[in-house]
């Protein structure tokens, strides 16, 4: 069964959400792929995890204003959140601010959003960055919006657990402060990953292949789950999943 | 008591040069018609605080030369990409940037809401944001209960905050729905200017159902009607965002020349038609 | 996910001996039917936190021997006068009293809501309350901006909080109207038990108007229906307080004998009829 | 025109609210006399001050939960509030907790409520205690729920300004830390005030007489203002003002 890159990424992320410790997945603004993955995982597991899409409609449960998602994370009520970055380095430091010398950077991006808090409070942060290049995955970020690891005297129940790109899935080892390659996308190679990654990471003896999207999950994505996605991301559901809400 | 003003320019006149101006986030009742009126007034040297993020309004104010400093967790046009005038201004150094993070901005306003000089917030330590915030302070757990280091965020009290709402009544009460960050902004601001789609005679406090969605009038300085006052952004359950118009802005504003032409056409020339 | 329980005794079974139990104020959705069920279970050694004050529920729990410690800004039956079992128990020393003040209790819950170990609060310094609060700490303005001394209030995280609401839906969402202290209690509590007049099929999040009055389901541990579940207290827009019944309680509870007879009659014997 | 003690107290308090610095008067639970006074002052002054009765119906503007009245006071948005006490001493210290030795007091009362905060934050706190006796007005309170004065290094924009009892009206002098008698209730004497006050206070050369209720204000209280009072305090409006809402 043929599939698109985005469908592949959705199922790759969904697999990371199908564990018992994941009861509540929150997804930030304009993140259709993680959002679709969370909705798919919920469907597969019969209702868990709870999925909260900020700016979602039926899927936005927040009623206490913009503060609530951060408060809820601080309370330990959010198990999974997604972050990305203009730059990500080998210690999982994230840069969402800009490249060059701060503050008068060469290229300015939006800003750190809530990363400097959510990265500390959500136990299972999944780093998601489709583009896998040395432009993104650098030896050292130019600006740390949110650090990958913290000293022992900083209260930090949360942090990075996985990195998902178009080329591979990596896990982050907090104690070694390094990523470890888990699996490579079908049709891509370890060499490609090495060539396109600017930081050192651990490579196991046998590097797996990320499973292709299961037929049943693609079917769900293109039907019932697709409709749930369309409720919040209509353009994405139409263009990527071929699903449109009845007008 | 809340003043009911005849037109939006009278409201814009209440925003002085150099004010600390708080803007709500893109999805939350942004008073775009009022922002255009502020630009037409050619207000200068604003310290814009985005609560906690903003996009179109902040980018337009920067491009129009109204802004000296931007304090934000992010400025972005969302699906329409980066905020071009914001990025250009930060890259050139023509506006001063004070980077923050979403919960720190909420926390600073909560401190003012509570009448305390600061509030603690978790996380942040190890972020380069902290290195450029001389106003933030890291302390060891003052209760000595082994929590470790924590950041103290000083209170922020905006001189002026501006919002657009679907509905107000004649006692100054304003409907904010579940957008409770607007209540925190209002509680923390010295002056709150509000545009609304409609002013109704019945009090919003007449039933518990509407009271739950209401900002009380004693926080509201002035109100005026501005139909479609959030356009081209959306107003939940009233009208959707005009994504084509926002995309057109994003492409026009890629250059200063493009932005200035857009500004003349959409804000100055179109004034009579628009507002 | 929120559990929907068949009866109120199953809900009461979730309150363990020794729990830190948060009670809402008299005018705010007090789950009296659940309080009676908790008394029938003969729960012991509760640390009752009134948020920030309470009356009938707290007085009954004390009289019934369920309470080891009361932490409160006040316990009063309002128009029906002082809370007799509370006063007697404090005077005799049979319960430990931890005096507080309304905003300090709100602040302690806000700290937990925010995930921080403490929050500052103005005032208080010079009050004897402070002399008996080893857990509160007075510090000099840590930002060194001349604010002077200020009190740091440590976070409180109730083991269990209980409320009664007019309405819930099938996703665990609960209507709280403008009683936003219930949201703070819910955010801060480890377990939230809710009784409601009615459970409806339509989601409370289906419209912005009802969402504004809603506590999201992910804070709600368990729900059961309890018609007239706040009686003899009132439930806004549903039924008024039964002042005669409260006055009858106030006079019966003047003595322990009178209270015990009232308890037998109104809580144990009347159980089937009442709930 | 004859009047009751409560009507006299209402007009005596209302006079203290008719100054330009009073834009917002908040009244706590179960305080019908101060509440009626605030509503009377608002009527006389054509809409100012704004009157917020917690637990009021049309007159309760608070929509942010029990915290809001304290937050608003901390923001400086409340100009007048009323406090009482089981005991009040000559330095305006308030005891709402109990008499005897704390914590195992001889007689326990409800508790301090929000006094330990509102007394610090509201610029014009009016102490209201109809009963004027040595039982209430003591040399030193047994327990300080809220102190009358504070050291210079404590941020305190608020504090006591007046004391109103059935016998007299006093003003509080923060710098002298003493009350000063202003006027005595018609038909009562300075000697009565002295005999029934357990603390020392300043006495001006000429002690005024508290004005009797003006006829026009009694008329308002027994009609339009009475109806507003009845909205929150029906029993009080019926028994004291002879006003009942149409059922």
Short mmCIF file of N, CA, C and O in Angstrom, two decimals, chain A residues 94-189:
data_model
loop_
_atom_site.label_atom_id
_atom_site.label_comp_id
_atom_site.label_asym_id
_atom_site.label_seq_id
_atom_site.Cartn_x
_atom_site.Cartn_y
_atom_site.Cartn_z
N UNK A 94 17.76 23.17 22.01
CA UNK A 94 16.89 23.66 20.94
C UNK A 94 17.08 25.15 20.73
O UNK A 94 17.15 25.91 21.69
N UNK A 95 17.13 25.56 19.47
CA UNK A 95 17.18 26.97 19.11
C UNK A 95 15.98 27.30 18.24
O UNK A 95 15.86 26.81 17.11
N UNK A 96 15.07 28.12 18.76
CA UNK A 96 13.91 28.57 17.98
C UNK A 96 13.99 30.07 17.71
O UNK A 96 13.04 30.67 17.20
N UNK A 97 15.13 30.69 18.04
CA UNK A 97 15.23 32.15 18.00
C UNK A 97 15.89 32.67 16.73
O UNK A 97 15.36 33.56 16.07
N UNK A 98 17.06 32.11 16.38
CA UNK A 98 17.71 32.60 15.18
C UNK A 98 19.12 32.08 15.05
O UNK A 98 19.68 31.54 16.00
N UNK A 99 19.69 32.31 13.86
CA UNK A 99 21.06 31.86 13.59
C UNK A 99 21.98 33.07 13.53
O UNK A 99 21.58 34.14 13.09
N UNK A 100 23.22 32.88 13.97
CA UNK A 100 24.17 33.98 14.06
C UNK A 100 24.33 34.41 15.50
O UNK A 100 23.94 33.68 16.42
N UNK A 101 24.88 35.59 15.68
CA UNK A 101 25.19 36.06 17.03
C UNK A 101 24.05 36.87 17.61
O UNK A 101 23.68 37.91 17.07
N UNK A 102 23.50 36.36 18.69
CA UNK A 102 22.38 37.02 19.37
C UNK A 102 22.86 38.30 20.04
O UNK A 102 23.97 38.34 20.51
N UNK A 103 22.06 39.35 20.13
CA UNK A 103 20.67 39.45 19.68
C UNK A 103 20.51 39.85 18.21
O UNK A 103 19.48 39.56 17.60
N UNK A 104 21.53 40.52 17.64
CA UNK A 104 21.38 40.97 16.24
C UNK A 104 21.73 39.81 15.32
O UNK A 104 22.79 39.81 14.68
N UNK A 105 20.85 38.81 15.30
CA UNK A 105 21.13 37.57 14.58
C UNK A 105 21.13 37.79 13.07
O UNK A 105 20.60 38.78 12.57
N UNK A 106 21.74 36.84 12.35
CA UNK A 106 21.73 36.93 10.88
C UNK A 106 20.33 36.66 10.35
O UNK A 106 19.84 37.33 9.46
N UNK A 107 19.71 35.63 10.93
CA UNK A 107 18.35 35.29 10.50
C UNK A 107 17.50 35.06 11.75
O UNK A 107 17.79 34.20 12.55
N UNK A 108 16.48 35.89 11.91
CA UNK A 108 15.63 35.80 13.09
C UNK A 108 14.40 34.95 12.81
O UNK A 108 13.75 35.12 11.78
N UNK A 109 14.11 34.04 13.71
CA UNK A 109 12.90 33.24 13.62
C UNK A 109 11.90 33.70 14.69
O UNK A 109 12.16 34.69 15.39
N UNK A 110 10.80 32.99 14.82
CA UNK A 110 9.68 33.52 15.63
C UNK A 110 10.06 33.78 17.08
O UNK A 110 9.83 34.86 17.61
N UNK A 111 10.65 32.78 17.73
CA UNK A 111 10.95 32.91 19.14
C UNK A 111 10.78 31.58 19.85
O UNK A 111 10.39 30.58 19.23
N UNK A 112 11.04 31.59 21.14
CA UNK A 112 11.14 30.33 21.89
C UNK A 112 9.79 29.75 22.29
O UNK A 112 9.73 28.63 22.80
N UNK A 113 8.68 30.50 22.09
CA UNK A 113 7.37 30.05 22.54
C UNK A 113 7.47 29.54 23.99
O UNK A 113 8.15 30.16 24.80
N UNK A 114 6.84 28.41 24.27
CA UNK A 114 6.87 27.89 25.65
C UNK A 114 7.94 26.84 25.88
O UNK A 114 7.94 26.16 26.91
N UNK A 115 8.88 26.71 24.92
CA UNK A 115 9.84 25.60 24.99
C UNK A 115 10.68 25.61 26.27
O UNK A 115 10.99 24.55 26.81
N UNK A 116 11.01 26.82 26.75
CA UNK A 116 11.89 26.91 27.92
C UNK A 116 11.20 26.43 29.20
O UNK A 116 11.84 26.32 30.25
N UNK A 117 9.91 26.15 29.10
CA UNK A 117 9.17 25.59 30.25
C UNK A 117 8.71 24.16 29.97
O UNK A 117 8.94 23.25 30.78
N UNK A 118 8.09 23.94 28.81
CA UNK A 118 7.53 22.61 28.51
C UNK A 118 8.62 21.54 28.46
O UNK A 118 8.40 20.39 28.85
N UNK A 119 9.82 21.92 28.00
CA UNK A 119 10.93 20.97 27.88
C UNK A 119 11.35 20.46 29.26
O UNK A 119 11.92 19.37 29.38
N UNK A 120 11.05 21.26 30.31
CA UNK A 120 11.42 20.88 31.68
C UNK A 120 10.33 20.09 32.39
O UNK A 120 10.62 19.39 33.37
N UNK A 121 9.10 20.24 31.94
CA UNK A 121 7.98 19.75 32.73
C UNK A 121 7.29 18.52 32.13
O UNK A 121 6.66 17.76 32.86
N UNK A 122 7.38 18.34 30.83
CA UNK A 122 6.70 17.21 30.19
C UNK A 122 7.67 16.02 30.12
O UNK A 122 8.74 16.13 29.51
N UNK A 123 7.29 14.89 30.73
CA UNK A 123 8.23 13.77 30.86
C UNK A 123 8.72 13.22 29.52
O UNK A 123 9.86 12.76 29.41
N UNK A 124 7.87 13.24 28.52
CA UNK A 124 8.21 12.61 27.25
C UNK A 124 8.05 13.63 26.13
O UNK A 124 7.00 13.72 25.50
N UNK A 125 9.10 14.43 25.91
CA UNK A 125 9.07 15.38 24.81
C UNK A 125 9.63 14.70 23.57
O UNK A 125 10.70 14.10 23.60
N UNK A 126 8.86 14.77 22.49
CA UNK A 126 9.30 14.21 21.21
C UNK A 126 9.73 15.36 20.31
O UNK A 126 8.94 16.26 20.03
N UNK A 127 11.01 15.32 19.91
CA UNK A 127 11.52 16.34 18.99
C UNK A 127 11.16 15.92 17.58
O UNK A 127 11.45 14.78 17.17
N UNK A 128 10.50 16.79 16.84
CA UNK A 128 10.03 16.47 15.50
C UNK A 128 10.52 17.53 14.53
O UNK A 128 10.22 18.71 14.67
N UNK A 129 11.34 17.07 13.57
CA UNK A 129 11.88 17.99 12.56
C UNK A 129 12.06 17.17 11.28
O UNK A 129 13.04 16.44 11.15
N UNK A 130 11.09 17.25 10.34
CA UNK A 130 11.20 16.45 9.11
C UNK A 130 12.53 16.66 8.40
O UNK A 130 13.21 15.69 8.04
N UNK A 131 12.90 17.93 8.18
CA UNK A 131 14.15 18.20 7.46
C UNK A 131 15.34 17.68 8.25
O UNK A 131 15.60 18.13 9.36
N UNK A 132 16.08 16.74 7.67
CA UNK A 132 17.26 16.20 8.33
C UNK A 132 18.50 16.67 7.58
O UNK A 132 18.86 16.13 6.54
N UNK A 133 19.14 17.74 8.09
CA UNK A 133 20.28 18.33 7.39
C UNK A 133 21.27 18.88 8.41
O UNK A 133 20.92 19.09 9.58
N UNK A 134 22.47 19.16 7.94
CA UNK A 134 23.49 19.75 8.83
C UNK A 134 23.17 21.20 9.17
O UNK A 134 23.75 21.76 10.08
N UNK A 135 22.23 21.78 8.40
CA UNK A 135 21.76 23.13 8.71
C UNK A 135 20.95 23.10 10.02
O UNK A 135 21.04 24.02 10.83
N UNK A 136 20.20 22.02 10.20
CA UNK A 136 19.35 21.89 11.39
C UNK A 136 20.12 21.21 12.53
O UNK A 136 20.16 21.70 13.65
N UNK A 137 20.74 20.08 12.21
CA UNK A 137 21.38 19.27 13.26
C UNK A 137 22.85 19.63 13.37
O UNK A 137 23.70 19.09 12.67
N UNK A 138 23.10 20.63 14.22
CA UNK A 138 24.41 21.29 14.30
C UNK A 138 25.21 20.79 15.51
O UNK A 138 24.64 20.24 16.45
N UNK A 139 26.54 21.00 15.48
CA UNK A 139 27.35 20.61 16.66
C UNK A 139 26.91 21.36 17.91
O UNK A 139 26.85 20.79 19.00
N UNK A 140 26.61 22.66 17.76
CA UNK A 140 26.22 23.48 18.92
C UNK A 140 25.26 24.56 18.43
O UNK A 140 25.56 25.27 17.47
N UNK A 141 24.11 24.67 19.05
CA UNK A 141 23.14 25.68 18.61
C UNK A 141 23.68 27.09 18.87
O UNK A 141 24.44 27.31 19.81
N UNK A 142 23.27 28.05 18.04
CA UNK A 142 23.73 29.44 18.21
C UNK A 142 23.07 30.10 19.42
O UNK A 142 23.61 31.06 19.98
N UNK A 143 21.88 29.64 19.76
CA UNK A 143 21.14 30.20 20.89
C UNK A 143 20.34 29.06 21.52
O UNK A 143 19.65 28.32 20.81
N UNK A 144 20.45 28.91 22.83
CA UNK A 144 19.70 27.85 23.51
C UNK A 144 18.34 28.41 23.96
O UNK A 144 18.25 29.13 24.95
N UNK A 145 17.30 28.10 23.21
CA UNK A 145 15.95 28.45 23.69
C UNK A 145 15.59 27.58 24.88
O UNK A 145 15.04 28.07 25.87
N UNK A 146 15.90 26.30 24.77
CA UNK A 146 15.62 25.34 25.84
C UNK A 146 16.73 24.29 25.85
O UNK A 146 17.03 23.72 24.80
N UNK A 147 17.33 24.06 27.02
CA UNK A 147 18.44 23.12 27.10
C UNK A 147 17.97 21.67 27.16
O UNK A 147 16.95 21.37 27.76
N UNK A 148 18.76 20.77 26.55
CA UNK A 148 18.40 19.35 26.52
C UNK A 148 18.53 18.68 27.87
O UNK A 148 17.78 17.76 28.19
N UNK A 149 19.50 19.11 28.66
CA UNK A 149 19.75 18.52 29.98
C UNK A 149 19.99 19.64 30.99
O UNK A 149 20.33 20.75 30.62
N UNK A 150 19.79 19.31 32.26
CA UNK A 150 19.95 20.30 33.33
C UNK A 150 20.79 19.74 34.46
O UNK A 150 20.90 18.52 34.63
N UNK A 151 21.37 20.66 35.26
CA UNK A 151 22.11 20.26 36.45
C UNK A 151 21.16 19.63 37.47
O UNK A 151 19.94 19.84 37.41
N UNK A 152 21.75 18.90 38.42
CA UNK A 152 20.95 18.16 39.40
C UNK A 152 20.15 19.10 40.30
O UNK A 152 19.11 18.72 40.84
N UNK A 153 20.59 20.35 40.46
CA UNK A 153 19.89 21.25 41.39
C UNK A 153 18.78 22.04 40.70
O UNK A 153 18.30 23.05 41.23
N UNK A 154 18.41 21.60 39.50
CA UNK A 154 17.27 22.21 38.80
C UNK A 154 16.14 21.19 38.73
O UNK A 154 16.34 20.08 38.23
N UNK A 155 14.97 21.57 39.27
CA UNK A 155 13.81 20.67 39.26
C UNK A 155 13.38 20.42 37.81
O UNK A 155 12.96 21.35 37.11
N UNK A 156 13.55 19.18 37.36
CA UNK A 156 13.23 18.91 35.96
C UNK A 156 12.65 17.51 35.77
O UNK A 156 13.38 16.56 35.43
N UNK A 157 11.35 17.37 35.94
CA UNK A 157 10.73 16.06 35.68
C UNK A 157 10.66 15.71 34.19
O UNK A 157 10.46 14.55 33.84
N UNK A 158 10.86 16.71 33.33
CA UNK A 158 10.67 16.46 31.89
C UNK A 158 11.93 16.54 31.08
O UNK A 158 13.00 16.83 31.60
N UNK A 159 11.78 16.28 29.78
CA UNK A 159 12.91 16.40 28.86
C UNK A 159 12.72 15.60 27.60
O UNK A 159 11.68 14.95 27.40
N UNK A 160 13.74 15.63 26.72
CA UNK A 160 13.64 14.96 25.42
C UNK A 160 13.73 13.44 25.56
O UNK A 160 14.51 12.94 26.36
N UNK A 161 12.91 12.74 24.77
CA UNK A 161 12.97 11.27 24.76
C UNK A 161 13.28 10.74 23.36
O UNK A 161 14.05 9.81 23.22
N UNK A 162 12.67 11.34 22.33
CA UNK A 162 12.88 10.86 20.96
C UNK A 162 13.07 12.03 20.00
O UNK A 162 12.63 13.15 20.26
N UNK A 163 13.73 11.73 18.89
CA UNK A 163 13.84 12.65 17.76
C UNK A 163 13.36 11.92 16.52
O UNK A 163 13.81 10.81 16.23
N UNK A 164 12.39 12.52 15.83
CA UNK A 164 11.85 11.91 14.61
C UNK A 164 12.10 12.86 13.44
O UNK A 164 11.73 14.03 13.49
N UNK A 165 12.78 12.34 12.40
CA UNK A 165 13.04 13.12 11.18
C UNK A 165 12.62 12.28 9.97
O UNK A 165 12.25 11.12 10.11
N UNK A 166 12.77 12.87 8.79
CA UNK A 166 12.43 12.09 7.58
C UNK A 166 13.41 10.95 7.35
O UNK A 166 13.12 10.00 6.64
N UNK A 167 14.58 11.05 8.01
CA UNK A 167 15.60 10.01 7.79
C UNK A 167 15.61 8.93 8.85
O UNK A 167 16.01 7.79 8.57
N UNK A 168 15.23 9.27 10.09
CA UNK A 168 15.44 8.28 11.16
C UNK A 168 14.66 8.61 12.42
O UNK A 168 14.07 9.68 12.54
N UNK A 169 14.69 7.66 13.35
CA UNK A 169 14.21 7.86 14.71
C UNK A 169 15.38 7.67 15.65
O UNK A 169 16.12 6.68 15.54
N UNK A 170 15.62 8.65 16.52
CA UNK A 170 16.65 8.52 17.54
C UNK A 170 16.02 8.61 18.92
O UNK A 170 14.95 9.19 19.09
N UNK A 171 16.70 8.01 19.92
CA UNK A 171 16.30 8.19 21.32
C UNK A 171 17.37 9.05 21.99
O UNK A 171 18.52 9.06 21.56
N UNK A 172 16.97 9.80 23.02
CA UNK A 172 17.95 10.62 23.73
C UNK A 172 18.28 10.00 25.08
O UNK A 172 17.38 9.61 25.83
N UNK A 173 19.56 9.87 25.37
CA UNK A 173 20.02 9.30 26.64
C UNK A 173 20.46 10.45 27.54
O UNK A 173 21.50 11.06 27.32
N UNK A 174 19.65 10.74 28.55
CA UNK A 174 19.88 11.90 29.40
C UNK A 174 21.22 11.79 30.12
O UNK A 174 21.95 12.78 30.24
N UNK A 175 21.56 10.58 30.58
CA UNK A 175 22.79 10.42 31.36
C UNK A 175 24.02 10.58 30.49
O UNK A 175 25.00 11.20 30.88
N UNK A 176 23.97 10.04 29.28
CA UNK A 176 25.11 10.19 28.35
C UNK A 176 25.05 11.51 27.60
O UNK A 176 25.99 11.87 26.89
N UNK A 177 23.92 12.23 27.74
CA UNK A 177 23.74 13.51 27.04
C UNK A 177 23.96 13.36 25.54
O UNK A 177 24.54 14.23 24.88
N UNK A 178 23.53 12.23 24.99
CA UNK A 178 23.70 11.95 23.56
C UNK A 178 22.46 11.27 22.99
O UNK A 178 21.74 10.58 23.69
N UNK A 179 22.27 11.48 21.68
CA UNK A 179 21.25 10.73 20.97
C UNK A 179 21.79 9.35 20.60
O UNK A 179 23.01 9.17 20.43
N UNK A 180 20.87 8.41 20.49
CA UNK A 180 21.23 7.07 20.01
C UNK A 180 20.29 6.73 18.86
O UNK A 180 19.05 6.84 18.98
N UNK A 181 20.87 6.33 17.73
CA UNK A 181 20.05 5.98 16.56
C UNK A 181 19.25 4.72 16.87
O UNK A 181 19.78 3.75 17.44
N UNK A 182 17.96 4.74 16.54
CA UNK A 182 17.13 3.54 16.74
C UNK A 182 16.85 2.87 15.40
O UNK A 182 17.11 1.68 15.22
N UNK A 183 16.33 3.64 14.46
CA UNK A 183 15.97 3.03 13.18
C UNK A 183 16.03 4.08 12.07
O UNK A 183 15.90 5.27 12.31
N UNK A 184 16.24 3.56 10.86
CA UNK A 184 16.36 4.41 9.68
C UNK A 184 15.13 4.20 8.80
O UNK A 184 14.57 3.10 8.74
N UNK A 185 14.71 5.25 8.15
CA UNK A 185 13.54 5.20 7.27
C UNK A 185 13.79 4.22 6.11
O UNK A 185 14.90 4.19 5.56
N UNK A 186 12.80 3.40 5.76
CA UNK A 186 12.97 2.45 4.66
C UNK A 186 13.49 3.16 3.40
O UNK A 186 13.02 4.26 3.06
N UNK A 187 14.51 2.56 2.79
CA UNK A 187 15.06 3.14 1.57
C UNK A 187 16.16 4.15 1.83
O UNK A 187 16.84 4.59 0.90
N UNK A 188 16.34 4.56 3.08
CA UNK A 188 17.44 5.48 3.42
C UNK A 188 18.52 4.69 4.14
O UNK A 188 18.31 3.56 4.56
N UNK A 189 19.70 5.29 4.29
CA UNK A 189 20.83 4.53 4.84
C UNK A 189 21.46 5.25 6.04
O UNK A 189 21.31 6.45 6.22
#
